[in-house]
Short mmCIF file of C-alpha atoms and ligand atoms in Angstrom, two decimals:
data_model
loop_
_atom_site.label_atom_id
_atom_site.label_comp_id
_atom_site.label_asym_id
_atom_site.label_seq_id
_atom_site.Cartn_x
_atom_site.Cartn_y
_atom_site.Cartn_z
CA MET A 578 5.41 -39.25 -31.64
CA LYS A 579 4.17 -39.57 -28.05
CA ARG A 580 0.54 -39.64 -29.22
CA ASN A 581 1.36 -42.49 -31.61
CA ILE A 582 2.75 -44.56 -28.76
CA VAL A 583 -0.38 -44.01 -26.70
CA ILE A 584 -2.61 -45.07 -29.59
CA LEU A 585 -0.51 -48.15 -30.25
CA ALA A 586 -0.42 -49.03 -26.57
CA SER A 587 -4.18 -48.64 -26.24
CA ALA A 588 -4.74 -50.82 -29.27
CA ILE A 589 -2.63 -53.55 -27.77
CA THR A 590 -4.31 -53.18 -24.39
CA ALA A 591 -7.69 -53.62 -26.01
CA LEU A 592 -6.56 -56.61 -28.01
CA CYS A 593 -4.88 -58.32 -25.08
CA SER A 594 -7.80 -57.82 -22.73
CA CYS A 595 -10.19 -59.47 -25.22
CA ASN A 596 -7.86 -62.36 -25.04
CA ASP A 597 -7.90 -62.98 -21.30
CA GLY A 598 -8.25 -66.63 -20.49
CA ALA A 599 -8.77 -67.55 -24.12
CA SER A 600 -6.58 -70.64 -23.98
CA ASP A 601 -7.11 -73.61 -26.24
CA LYS A 602 -5.93 -76.09 -23.70
CA ALA A 603 -6.22 -76.06 -19.92
CA PRO A 604 -3.01 -76.65 -17.98
CA VAL A 605 -2.71 -80.11 -16.59
CA ALA A 606 -2.37 -79.68 -12.84
CA ASP A 607 -3.29 -76.24 -11.69
CA SER A 608 -6.01 -74.55 -13.70
CA SER A 609 -7.57 -73.21 -10.49
CA GLU A 610 -4.42 -71.66 -9.08
CA VAL A 611 -5.17 -68.08 -10.10
CA LYS A 612 -7.70 -66.72 -7.64
CA THR A 613 -8.23 -63.24 -9.02
CA ALA A 614 -8.18 -61.72 -12.47
CA PRO A 615 -8.99 -58.04 -12.09
CA GLU A 616 -8.68 -56.00 -15.24
CA ASN A 617 -7.51 -52.53 -14.43
CA ASN A 618 -7.22 -49.71 -16.89
CA LYS A 619 -4.30 -48.10 -15.12
CA TYR A 620 -2.04 -50.62 -16.86
CA THR A 621 -0.57 -50.15 -20.34
CA SER A 622 -1.33 -53.81 -21.18
CA GLN A 623 -3.38 -56.62 -19.69
CA PRO A 624 -2.07 -60.11 -18.74
CA LEU A 625 -1.74 -62.42 -21.75
CA VAL A 626 -3.21 -65.32 -19.77
CA THR A 627 -5.06 -65.34 -16.46
CA HIS A 628 -5.54 -69.05 -15.75
CA ILE A 629 -1.96 -69.64 -14.53
CA TYR A 630 0.78 -67.35 -13.24
CA THR A 631 3.56 -66.74 -15.75
CA ALA A 632 6.77 -64.70 -15.68
CA ASP A 633 10.13 -64.05 -17.40
CA PRO A 634 8.70 -64.24 -20.95
CA SER A 635 11.28 -65.14 -23.60
CA ALA A 636 9.47 -64.61 -26.89
CA HIS A 637 10.51 -65.90 -30.32
CA VAL A 638 8.97 -66.10 -33.78
CA PHE A 639 9.10 -69.68 -35.08
CA ASN A 640 7.36 -70.61 -38.35
CA GLY A 641 5.66 -67.21 -38.43
CA ARG A 642 4.02 -67.72 -35.00
CA ILE A 643 4.94 -66.09 -31.68
CA TYR A 644 6.03 -68.57 -28.99
CA ILE A 645 6.50 -67.40 -25.41
CA TYR A 646 8.75 -69.40 -23.09
CA PRO A 647 7.89 -68.16 -19.58
CA SER A 648 8.52 -69.30 -16.04
CA HIS A 649 5.41 -70.88 -14.48
CA ASP A 650 4.96 -69.27 -11.06
CA THR A 651 3.28 -71.39 -8.42
CA ALA A 652 2.20 -70.75 -4.83
CA THR A 653 4.18 -73.40 -2.96
CA GLY A 654 4.19 -71.61 0.38
CA THR A 655 8.01 -71.38 0.44
CA PRO A 656 8.92 -68.40 2.67
CA GLU A 657 10.26 -65.29 0.91
CA ASN A 658 13.94 -64.34 1.25
CA ASP A 659 16.69 -62.44 -0.65
CA ASN A 660 17.80 -65.69 -2.31
CA GLY A 661 14.44 -65.94 -4.03
CA ASP A 662 13.48 -69.28 -2.44
CA HIS A 663 9.84 -68.29 -2.90
CA PHE A 664 10.33 -68.59 -6.69
CA ASN A 665 9.94 -72.35 -6.35
CA MET A 666 8.76 -73.31 -9.81
CA MET A 667 8.19 -76.92 -10.92
CA ASP A 668 7.45 -76.90 -14.65
CA TYR A 669 7.16 -74.86 -17.83
CA HIS A 670 4.14 -74.11 -20.00
CA ILE A 671 4.69 -72.63 -23.44
CA LEU A 672 2.26 -70.08 -24.83
CA SER A 673 1.76 -69.16 -28.47
CA MET A 674 -0.24 -66.80 -30.67
CA ASP A 675 -0.39 -65.95 -34.37
CA SER A 676 0.14 -62.27 -33.71
CA VAL A 677 0.08 -59.81 -30.85
CA GLY A 678 -3.57 -59.41 -29.91
CA GLY A 679 -4.44 -62.87 -31.29
CA LYS A 680 -5.84 -65.85 -29.42
CA ILE A 681 -3.35 -67.37 -26.96
CA THR A 682 -2.76 -71.09 -26.72
CA ASP A 683 -1.35 -72.67 -23.56
CA HIS A 684 0.31 -75.87 -24.75
CA GLY A 685 0.28 -77.50 -21.30
CA VAL A 686 3.30 -78.85 -19.44
CA ALA A 687 6.35 -78.78 -21.72
CA LEU A 688 8.91 -79.92 -19.13
CA ASN A 689 8.54 -80.96 -15.50
CA ILE A 690 11.33 -80.74 -12.93
CA LYS A 691 10.89 -84.40 -12.08
CA ASP A 692 11.98 -85.29 -15.61
CA ILE A 693 15.31 -83.44 -15.32
CA PRO A 694 17.69 -86.06 -13.88
CA TRP A 695 20.15 -83.60 -12.28
CA ALA A 696 17.64 -81.02 -10.98
CA GLY A 697 17.09 -80.19 -7.31
CA ARG A 698 14.73 -77.22 -7.14
CA GLN A 699 13.61 -73.93 -8.69
CA LEU A 700 13.06 -73.88 -12.44
CA TRP A 701 13.76 -70.25 -13.27
CA ALA A 702 13.64 -68.11 -16.43
CA PRO A 703 14.06 -70.18 -19.64
CA ASP A 704 14.81 -69.40 -23.26
CA ALA A 705 14.57 -71.31 -26.55
CA ALA A 706 16.27 -71.61 -29.93
CA PHE A 707 15.82 -73.49 -33.22
CA ALA A 708 18.64 -75.21 -35.10
CA ASN A 709 19.40 -78.65 -36.58
CA ASP A 710 15.64 -79.19 -37.21
CA THR A 711 15.25 -79.20 -33.42
CA TYR A 712 13.88 -76.83 -30.79
CA TYR A 713 16.10 -76.32 -27.75
CA LEU A 714 14.76 -75.21 -24.38
CA TYR A 715 17.43 -73.72 -22.10
CA PHE A 716 16.62 -73.52 -18.39
CA PRO A 717 18.32 -72.65 -15.10
CA VAL A 718 17.67 -74.93 -12.15
CA LYS A 719 19.51 -75.71 -8.91
CA ASP A 720 21.27 -79.07 -8.83
CA LYS A 721 20.96 -81.42 -5.91
CA LYS A 722 23.68 -79.45 -4.07
CA ASP A 723 21.67 -76.23 -4.49
CA VAL A 724 23.98 -74.73 -7.12
CA PHE A 725 22.37 -73.18 -10.22
CA HIS A 726 23.42 -74.48 -13.65
CA ILE A 727 21.83 -74.22 -17.07
CA GLY A 728 20.31 -77.25 -18.72
CA VAL A 729 19.01 -77.97 -22.20
CA ALA A 730 16.07 -80.03 -23.42
CA THR A 731 15.00 -80.83 -26.98
CA SER A 732 11.82 -81.27 -28.98
CA LYS A 733 10.79 -81.54 -32.61
CA THR A 734 8.08 -78.93 -32.05
CA PRO A 735 8.38 -75.43 -30.58
CA GLU A 736 5.75 -76.10 -27.92
CA GLY A 737 7.31 -79.35 -26.70
CA PRO A 738 7.09 -81.59 -24.80
CA PHE A 739 10.85 -81.34 -24.27
CA THR A 740 13.27 -84.07 -23.21
CA ALA A 741 16.05 -82.94 -20.89
CA GLU A 742 19.68 -83.93 -21.28
CA LYS A 743 21.03 -86.00 -18.40
CA GLU A 744 23.55 -83.37 -17.25
CA PRO A 745 23.66 -79.55 -17.24
CA ILE A 746 25.59 -77.80 -20.01
CA LYS A 747 29.24 -78.30 -19.13
CA GLY A 748 30.77 -75.07 -17.82
CA SER A 749 27.38 -73.39 -17.31
CA TYR A 750 26.35 -71.69 -14.09
CA SER A 751 23.99 -69.13 -12.57
CA ILE A 752 20.64 -68.25 -14.18
CA ASP A 753 18.63 -66.56 -16.92
CA PRO A 754 19.97 -67.92 -20.22
CA CYS A 755 19.26 -65.87 -23.36
CA VAL A 756 20.21 -67.61 -26.60
CA PHE A 757 20.78 -65.22 -29.50
CA LYS A 758 21.27 -66.17 -33.17
CA ASP A 759 23.52 -63.78 -35.06
CA ASP A 760 23.07 -63.04 -38.77
CA ASN A 761 25.92 -65.43 -39.67
CA GLY A 762 24.13 -68.34 -37.94
CA SER A 763 26.29 -68.39 -34.78
CA PHE A 764 24.45 -68.80 -31.47
CA TYR A 765 25.56 -67.17 -28.22
CA MET A 766 24.26 -67.75 -24.71
CA TYR A 767 24.13 -64.74 -22.37
CA PHE A 768 23.49 -65.54 -18.73
CA GLY A 769 23.97 -64.71 -15.06
CA GLY A 770 22.26 -63.15 -12.09
CA ILE A 771 23.55 -61.93 -8.74
CA TRP A 772 22.03 -62.45 -5.25
CA GLY A 773 19.88 -65.64 -5.48
CA GLY A 774 21.22 -66.24 -8.99
CA GLN A 775 24.64 -66.97 -7.41
CA LEU A 776 26.79 -65.16 -10.03
CA GLN A 777 28.85 -63.55 -7.24
CA LYS A 778 30.04 -67.06 -6.34
CA TRP A 779 31.70 -67.61 -9.74
CA ASN A 780 35.14 -66.12 -10.42
CA ASN A 781 37.20 -67.15 -13.46
CA ASN A 782 34.48 -69.75 -14.12
CA LYS A 783 35.18 -71.48 -10.79
CA TYR A 784 32.64 -71.90 -7.99
CA ASP A 785 33.43 -70.44 -4.58
CA SER A 786 30.65 -71.16 -2.11
CA ALA A 787 31.98 -68.28 0.04
CA GLY A 788 31.79 -65.79 -2.88
CA LYS A 789 30.19 -62.58 -1.62
CA LEU A 790 28.21 -59.77 -3.17
CA HIS A 791 30.53 -56.92 -4.10
CA GLN A 792 30.99 -53.91 -1.84
CA PRO A 793 29.56 -50.56 -3.09
CA ASP A 794 32.97 -49.23 -4.26
CA GLU A 795 34.05 -52.48 -5.94
CA LEU A 796 33.42 -53.08 -9.63
CA ALA A 797 30.02 -54.64 -10.29
CA VAL A 798 29.77 -58.36 -11.13
CA LEU A 799 29.64 -58.77 -14.93
CA PRO A 800 27.21 -60.87 -16.99
CA ARG A 801 28.59 -63.79 -19.02
CA VAL A 802 28.53 -65.02 -22.62
CA ALA A 803 29.67 -68.13 -24.47
CA LYS A 804 29.30 -69.19 -28.09
CA LEU A 805 27.33 -72.42 -28.48
CA SER A 806 28.70 -75.44 -30.33
CA ALA A 807 26.96 -76.72 -33.45
CA ASP A 808 25.19 -79.36 -31.32
CA MET A 809 23.55 -76.51 -29.34
CA LYS A 810 24.12 -78.53 -26.15
CA SER A 811 27.61 -77.35 -25.21
CA PHE A 812 29.78 -74.25 -25.11
CA ALA A 813 32.28 -73.86 -27.97
CA GLU A 814 34.62 -71.76 -25.83
CA PRO A 815 35.31 -70.77 -22.22
CA VAL A 816 32.71 -68.49 -20.70
CA LYS A 817 33.65 -64.79 -20.94
CA GLU A 818 32.68 -61.72 -18.93
CA ILE A 819 30.78 -58.94 -20.73
CA LYS A 820 31.88 -55.37 -20.13
CA ILE A 821 29.13 -52.78 -19.67
CA LEU A 822 30.53 -49.24 -19.79
CA ASP A 823 29.11 -45.91 -18.74
CA SER A 824 29.12 -42.93 -21.13
CA THR A 825 32.70 -42.08 -20.06
CA GLY A 826 33.95 -45.59 -20.91
CA HIS A 827 34.24 -46.84 -17.33
CA LEU A 828 32.95 -50.08 -15.85
CA TYR A 829 30.16 -49.68 -13.34
CA LYS A 830 30.69 -50.09 -9.61
CA GLU A 831 28.30 -52.04 -7.43
CA LYS A 832 26.96 -48.79 -5.99
CA ASN A 833 25.72 -47.76 -9.47
CA ASN A 834 22.85 -50.15 -8.91
CA ASP A 835 20.36 -48.30 -11.10
CA GLN A 836 22.54 -49.10 -14.15
CA ARG A 837 24.78 -52.09 -13.34
CA PHE A 838 23.87 -55.67 -14.31
CA PHE A 839 21.77 -57.78 -11.93
CA GLU A 840 19.98 -60.50 -14.02
CA ALA A 841 17.62 -61.13 -16.97
CA ALA A 842 19.92 -60.61 -19.98
CA TRP A 843 18.43 -60.26 -23.45
CA MET A 844 20.23 -59.66 -26.74
CA HIS A 845 18.76 -58.40 -29.99
CA LYS A 846 20.12 -56.71 -33.06
CA TYR A 847 18.77 -53.51 -34.60
CA ASN A 848 20.27 -51.78 -37.64
CA GLY A 849 23.47 -53.84 -37.32
CA LYS A 850 24.08 -52.93 -33.65
CA TYR A 851 23.98 -55.34 -30.73
CA TYR A 852 21.53 -54.30 -27.99
CA PHE A 853 22.25 -55.91 -24.64
CA SER A 854 19.42 -55.34 -22.15
CA TYR A 855 19.05 -56.51 -18.57
CA SER A 856 17.46 -55.96 -15.18
CA THR A 857 19.13 -53.84 -12.53
CA GLY A 858 17.40 -56.02 -9.90
CA ASP A 859 17.25 -54.15 -6.63
CA THR A 860 16.49 -50.89 -8.48
CA HIS A 861 13.96 -52.70 -10.72
CA ASN A 862 14.88 -51.15 -14.10
CA ILE A 863 15.25 -52.84 -17.45
CA VAL A 864 18.04 -50.91 -19.16
CA TYR A 865 19.94 -51.30 -22.41
CA ALA A 866 23.47 -50.88 -23.70
CA ILE A 867 24.71 -50.96 -27.31
CA GLY A 868 27.84 -52.49 -28.86
CA ASP A 869 29.44 -53.55 -32.14
CA SER A 870 30.18 -57.19 -31.27
CA PRO A 871 28.14 -59.97 -29.65
CA TYR A 872 30.83 -60.07 -26.94
CA GLY A 873 30.62 -56.33 -26.18
CA PRO A 874 31.77 -54.06 -24.76
CA PHE A 875 28.34 -52.46 -24.49
CA THR A 876 27.84 -48.80 -23.66
CA TYR A 877 24.89 -47.92 -21.44
CA LYS A 878 22.16 -46.00 -23.29
CA GLY A 879 19.13 -45.76 -21.04
CA LEU A 880 15.98 -47.03 -19.43
CA LEU A 881 14.01 -49.49 -21.56
CA LEU A 882 11.26 -50.56 -19.15
CA ALA A 883 10.54 -48.54 -15.99
CA PRO A 884 9.96 -50.53 -12.78
CA VAL A 885 6.80 -52.63 -12.90
CA GLU A 886 4.52 -53.68 -10.06
CA GLY A 887 6.38 -56.42 -8.17
CA TRP A 888 10.04 -56.81 -7.24
CA THR A 889 11.43 -58.53 -10.35
CA ASN A 890 11.62 -57.07 -13.82
CA HIS A 891 12.34 -59.31 -16.81
CA HIS A 892 11.75 -58.93 -20.54
CA SER A 893 12.36 -60.03 -24.12
CA ILE A 894 12.20 -58.26 -27.46
CA ILE A 895 11.02 -59.52 -30.85
CA GLU A 896 10.20 -58.18 -34.29
CA LYS A 897 7.07 -59.51 -35.97
CA ASP A 898 5.72 -58.29 -39.30
CA GLY A 899 7.90 -55.19 -39.17
CA LYS A 900 6.81 -54.15 -35.65
CA TRP A 901 8.84 -54.46 -32.46
CA TYR A 902 7.42 -55.74 -29.19
CA LEU A 903 8.52 -55.89 -25.58
CA PHE A 904 7.37 -58.85 -23.48
CA TYR A 905 7.56 -58.41 -19.71
CA HIS A 906 5.71 -59.27 -16.51
CA ASP A 907 4.17 -57.60 -13.49
CA VAL A 908 1.99 -58.77 -10.59
CA GLN A 909 -1.35 -57.28 -11.65
CA LEU A 910 -3.29 -60.51 -11.02
CA SER A 911 -1.97 -61.45 -7.58
CA GLY A 912 -0.26 -58.42 -6.04
CA LYS A 913 2.39 -60.92 -4.91
CA THR A 914 6.05 -60.77 -5.90
CA HIS A 915 6.35 -64.45 -6.83
CA LEU A 916 3.00 -64.82 -8.66
CA ARG A 917 3.45 -62.87 -11.85
CA ASN A 918 1.69 -62.49 -15.22
CA VAL A 919 3.23 -61.91 -18.64
CA LYS A 920 2.31 -58.97 -20.87
CA VAL A 921 3.34 -57.38 -24.16
CA ALA A 922 3.64 -53.76 -25.31
CA PRO A 923 4.93 -52.05 -28.46
CA LEU A 924 8.59 -51.05 -28.52
CA VAL A 925 9.42 -47.83 -30.36
CA TYR A 926 12.85 -46.79 -31.66
CA ASN A 927 13.88 -43.22 -32.25
CA ALA A 928 15.64 -42.28 -35.49
CA ASP A 929 19.03 -42.37 -33.72
CA GLY A 930 18.52 -45.99 -32.62
CA SER A 931 17.65 -45.16 -29.03
CA ILE A 932 14.55 -46.81 -27.52
CA GLN A 933 11.56 -45.02 -26.01
CA THR A 934 11.04 -46.08 -22.40
CA VAL A 935 8.03 -48.34 -21.84
CA HIS A 936 5.91 -47.65 -18.76
CA SER A 937 3.76 -50.52 -17.55
CA GLN A 938 1.25 -48.12 -16.03
CA LYS A 939 -0.35 -45.15 -17.78
O1 LIG B 485 11.65 -66.14 -12.06
C1 LIG B 485 12.73 -66.32 -11.19
C2 LIG B 485 13.71 -65.22 -11.34
O2 LIG B 485 13.09 -63.98 -11.07
C3 LIG B 485 14.26 -65.05 -12.73
O3 LIG B 485 15.19 -66.02 -13.08
C4 LIG B 485 14.76 -63.67 -12.62
O4 LIG B 485 15.11 -63.08 -13.84
C5 LIG B 485 13.61 -62.99 -11.94
O5 LIG B 485 12.61 -62.62 -12.84
#
């Protein structure tokens, strides 16, 4: 089994490296922003594009093609701090390819922060969905009072350009939306992130600017979920907390920071089970937990993606033509925490439904 993974991984590495910089369309403002593009064989996969910095890849298959909705990292010179001010992104570019290993298209600027009426700063990790003959781009950004909310923008095509609604989604807060479509057609948004993502400031869906990070022996802050309304622009219900349990059925404490939730939620379904995966942030893991309902509870199962180069770890999972893939990022191109590059690797399930850990370096 292990040998198979290596062969698959090598195949993808080879395919992706042929693809470096093979974009159809140059980005509008900053095609010269990436200064280095070293290819290095110590990595499992190579960057999908090298002409701009990209991160937080939310991948989807629309009309048989893979679309990647990433953050667009930019060097703005904002000093680094624990609130993530250095992640000072201004727009989104959407990438697409026919298949993993195929030619990548950068579709240019899909949404700019200046075209979001309520936005202040920092366009963070987005996601996308298709319904009502419309593509929806969901994005976290700070409002003009520096509080994160989640907005939505629409387009008739998966690559945009997208037009933002005038206000954030009512009742939304914090960061990292993941919009999941269940088999019965219902859509759910998973979201939240502690530290700079401000989730610790929201209790019972109310904002408390004095809200503090939890102490080591307190229960960990929980991620959130809400079902979306049919218009895909509003929540159909109050936002709920999601319980993540350890193997003994207990909620994690803050001190269990190699397993508790930090940010970067993703939901996918495999063999009828709900797989909730997320970043543990300050311990840099992507881990997963399994449940029987889109609302959880989810029981921790293990490490999905081992820490990558760089501080943040963020991922998405798709199935295409019967194969499963993990999209993620590291900092191979820049060596800098806030200038990341997206990648893809095969995802392999064991017969019991557990997932084999992906390592970004060989
Ligand atoms: O890209 C900015 C933030 O960094 C994301 O929202 C987090 O998930 C982390 O990747």
